[in-house]
JSON list of C-alpha atoms in Angstrom, two decimals:
[
{"chain": "A", "resi": 4, "resn": "UNK", "atom": "CA", "xyz": [13.03, -0.63, 13.02]},
{"chain": "A", "resi": 5, "resn": "UNK", "atom": "CA", "xyz": [12.46, -2.97, 10.01]},
{"chain": "A", "resi": 6, "resn": "UNK", "atom": "CA", "xyz": [14.20, -6.37, 10.04]},
{"chain": "A", "resi": 7, "resn": "UNK", "atom": "CA", "xyz": [16.77, -6.79, 7.15]},
{"chain": "A", "resi": 8, "resn": "UNK", "atom": "CA", "xyz": [14.99, -9.98, 6.06]},
{"chain": "A", "resi": 9, "resn": "UNK", "atom": "CA", "xyz": [11.83, -7.95, 5.39]},
{"chain": "A", "resi": 10, "resn": "UNK", "atom": "CA", "xyz": [13.83, -5.30, 3.56]},
{"chain": "A", "resi": 11, "resn": "UNK", "atom": "CA", "xyz": [15.38, -7.92, 1.37]},
{"chain": "A", "resi": 12, "resn": "UNK", "atom": "CA", "xyz": [11.89, -9.38, 0.59]},
{"chain": "A", "resi": 13, "resn": "UNK", "atom": "CA", "xyz": [10.67, -5.92, -0.40]},
{"chain": "A", "resi": 14, "resn": "UNK", "atom": "CA", "xyz": [13.60, -5.38, -2.67]},
{"chain": "A", "resi": 15, "resn": "UNK", "atom": "CA", "xyz": [13.00, -8.67, -4.40]},
{"chain": "A", "resi": 16, "resn": "UNK", "atom": "CA", "xyz": [9.32, -8.26, -5.12]},
{"chain": "A", "resi": 17, "resn": "UNK", "atom": "CA", "xyz": [8.89, -8.71, -8.97]},
{"chain": "A", "resi": 18, "resn": "UNK", "atom": "CA", "xyz": [6.64, -6.69, -11.12]},
{"chain": "A", "resi": 19, "resn": "UNK", "atom": "CA", "xyz": [5.29, -3.25, -11.15]},
{"chain": "A", "resi": 20, "resn": "UNK", "atom": "CA", "xyz": [2.81, -2.49, -8.30]},
{"chain": "A", "resi": 21, "resn": "UNK", "atom": "CA", "xyz": [0.66, 0.37, -7.49]},
{"chain": "A", "resi": 22, "resn": "UNK", "atom": "CA", "xyz": [-1.05, 0.63, -4.15]},
{"chain": "A", "resi": 23, "resn": "UNK", "atom": "CA", "xyz": [-4.14, 2.89, -3.88]},
{"chain": "A", "resi": 24, "resn": "UNK", "atom": "CA", "xyz": [-4.78, 3.44, -0.23]},
{"chain": "A", "resi": 25, "resn": "UNK", "atom": "CA", "xyz": [-7.75, 4.98, 1.12]},
{"chain": "A", "resi": 26, "resn": "UNK", "atom": "CA", "xyz": [-7.31, 6.57, 4.76]},
{"chain": "A", "resi": 27, "resn": "UNK", "atom": "CA", "xyz": [-8.88, 8.69, 7.33]},
{"chain": "A", "resi": 28, "resn": "UNK", "atom": "CA", "xyz": [-6.84, 11.10, 9.34]},
{"chain": "A", "resi": 29, "resn": "UNK", "atom": "CA", "xyz": [-8.99, 10.38, 12.22]},
{"chain": "A", "resi": 30, "resn": "UNK", "atom": "CA", "xyz": [-8.26, 6.66, 12.32]},
{"chain": "A", "resi": 31, "resn": "UNK", "atom": "CA", "xyz": [-5.10, 5.60, 14.40]},
{"chain": "A", "resi": 32, "resn": "UNK", "atom": "CA", "xyz": [-3.82, 2.83, 12.30]},
{"chain": "A", "resi": 33, "resn": "UNK", "atom": "CA", "xyz": [-3.73, 4.67, 9.03]},
{"chain": "A", "resi": 34, "resn": "UNK", "atom": "CA", "xyz": [-0.51, 6.63, 9.48]},
{"chain": "A", "resi": 35, "resn": "UNK", "atom": "CA", "xyz": [1.17, 3.30, 10.12]},
{"chain": "A", "resi": 36, "resn": "UNK", "atom": "CA", "xyz": [-0.17, 1.75, 6.96]},
{"chain": "A", "resi": 37, "resn": "UNK", "atom": "CA", "xyz": [0.87, 5.03, 4.95]},
{"chain": "A", "resi": 38, "resn": "UNK", "atom": "CA", "xyz": [4.41, 4.79, 6.51]},
{"chain": "A", "resi": 39, "resn": "UNK", "atom": "CA", "xyz": [4.80, 1.10, 5.82]},
{"chain": "A", "resi": 40, "resn": "UNK", "atom": "CA", "xyz": [3.71, 1.57, 2.10]},
{"chain": "A", "resi": 41, "resn": "UNK", "atom": "CA", "xyz": [6.01, 4.68, 1.75]},
{"chain": "A", "resi": 42, "resn": "UNK", "atom": "CA", "xyz": [8.94, 2.52, 2.93]},
{"chain": "A", "resi": 43, "resn": "UNK", "atom": "CA", "xyz": [8.14, -0.11, 0.47]},
{"chain": "A", "resi": 44, "resn": "UNK", "atom": "CA", "xyz": [8.02, 2.44, -2.34]},
{"chain": "A", "resi": 45, "resn": "UNK", "atom": "CA", "xyz": [11.47, 3.73, -1.26]},
{"chain": "A", "resi": 46, "resn": "UNK", "atom": "CA", "xyz": [13.05, 0.21, -1.12]},
{"chain": "A", "resi": 47, "resn": "UNK", "atom": "CA", "xyz": [11.66, -0.96, -4.30]},
{"chain": "A", "resi": 48, "resn": "UNK", "atom": "CA", "xyz": [11.41, 1.43, -7.31]},
{"chain": "A", "resi": 49, "resn": "UNK", "atom": "CA", "xyz": [8.81, -0.73, -9.03]},
{"chain": "A", "resi": 50, "resn": "UNK", "atom": "CA", "xyz": [6.35, -0.04, -6.24]},
{"chain": "A", "resi": 51, "resn": "UNK", "atom": "CA", "xyz": [4.06, 3.07, -6.48]},
{"chain": "A", "resi": 52, "resn": "UNK", "atom": "CA", "xyz": [1.97, 4.34, -3.70]},
{"chain": "A", "resi": 53, "resn": "UNK", "atom": "CA", "xyz": [-0.95, 6.73, -4.16]},
{"chain": "A", "resi": 54, "resn": "UNK", "atom": "CA", "xyz": [-2.88, 7.79, -0.84]},
{"chain": "A", "resi": 55, "resn": "UNK", "atom": "CA", "xyz": [-6.35, 9.27, -0.92]},
{"chain": "A", "resi": 56, "resn": "UNK", "atom": "CA", "xyz": [-8.55, 10.37, 1.65]},
{"chain": "A", "resi": 57, "resn": "UNK", "atom": "CA", "xyz": [-11.82, 8.44, 2.38]},
{"chain": "A", "resi": 58, "resn": "UNK", "atom": "CA", "xyz": [-14.16, 11.08, 1.38]},
{"chain": "A", "resi": 59, "resn": "UNK", "atom": "CA", "xyz": [-17.38, 9.33, 1.03]},
{"chain": "A", "resi": 60, "resn": "UNK", "atom": "CA", "xyz": [-17.46, 10.05, -2.64]},
{"chain": "A", "resi": 61, "resn": "UNK", "atom": "CA", "xyz": [-19.19, 7.87, -5.28]},
{"chain": "A", "resi": 62, "resn": "UNK", "atom": "CA", "xyz": [-15.57, 6.94, -6.46]},
{"chain": "A", "resi": 63, "resn": "UNK", "atom": "CA", "xyz": [-14.85, 5.38, -3.14]},
{"chain": "A", "resi": 64, "resn": "UNK", "atom": "CA", "xyz": [-18.07, 3.65, -2.97]},
{"chain": "A", "resi": 65, "resn": "UNK", "atom": "CA", "xyz": [-17.87, 2.39, -6.58]},
{"chain": "A", "resi": 66, "resn": "UNK", "atom": "CA", "xyz": [-14.67, 0.21, -5.73]},
{"chain": "A", "resi": 67, "resn": "UNK", "atom": "CA", "xyz": [-16.18, -1.09, -2.40]},
{"chain": "A", "resi": 68, "resn": "UNK", "atom": "CA", "xyz": [-14.33, 1.09, 0.18]},
{"chain": "A", "resi": 69, "resn": "UNK", "atom": "CA", "xyz": [-16.16, 0.51, 3.44]},
{"chain": "A", "resi": 70, "resn": "UNK", "atom": "CA", "xyz": [-13.52, 0.71, 6.17]},
{"chain": "A", "resi": 71, "resn": "UNK", "atom": "CA", "xyz": [-10.07, 2.37, 6.14]},
{"chain": "A", "resi": 72, "resn": "UNK", "atom": "CA", "xyz": [-7.21, 1.82, 5.82]},
{"chain": "A", "resi": 73, "resn": "UNK", "atom": "CA", "xyz": [-8.33, 0.17, 2.36]},
{"chain": "A", "resi": 74, "resn": "UNK", "atom": "CA", "xyz": [-5.69, -0.80, -0.18]},
{"chain": "A", "resi": 75, "resn": "UNK", "atom": "CA", "xyz": [-6.24, -1.64, -3.82]},
{"chain": "A", "resi": 76, "resn": "UNK", "atom": "CA", "xyz": [-3.31, -3.23, -5.49]},
{"chain": "A", "resi": 77, "resn": "UNK", "atom": "CA", "xyz": [-2.61, -3.17, -9.07]},
{"chain": "A", "resi": 78, "resn": "UNK", "atom": "CA", "xyz": [0.32, -5.37, -10.40]},
{"chain": "A", "resi": 79, "resn": "UNK", "atom": "CA", "xyz": [1.99, -6.56, -13.48]},
{"chain": "A", "resi": 80, "resn": "UNK", "atom": "CA", "xyz": [2.78, -9.42, -13.73]},
{"chain": "A", "resi": 81, "resn": "UNK", "atom": "CA", "xyz": [1.28, -11.10, -10.69]},
{"chain": "A", "resi": 82, "resn": "UNK", "atom": "CA", "xyz": [3.45, -10.89, -7.78]},
{"chain": "A", "resi": 83, "resn": "UNK", "atom": "CA", "xyz": [5.63, -13.75, -6.63]},
{"chain": "A", "resi": 84, "resn": "UNK", "atom": "CA", "xyz": [6.95, -13.34, -3.23]},
{"chain": "A", "resi": 85, "resn": "UNK", "atom": "CA", "xyz": [10.47, -14.77, -2.80]},
{"chain": "A", "resi": 86, "resn": "UNK", "atom": "CA", "xyz": [10.81, -17.57, -0.11]}
]
């Protein structure tokens, strides 16, 4: 269960955001991270989530993926979290 205050904060996030998440199906925390990011994208239409497997390819190494879960966030404009 997610607290209403957290839901409100997610809905109020400003700017377009894309989360590129690299995961491993064998790592126990990855499903929780994917679920949390998916919830954020459901609550805020300006949040987009892309999930990719950590496959040891050059593209993973080129952006510095060394551990999973690993998130890269692209946002426009820079995000201001409401207080």
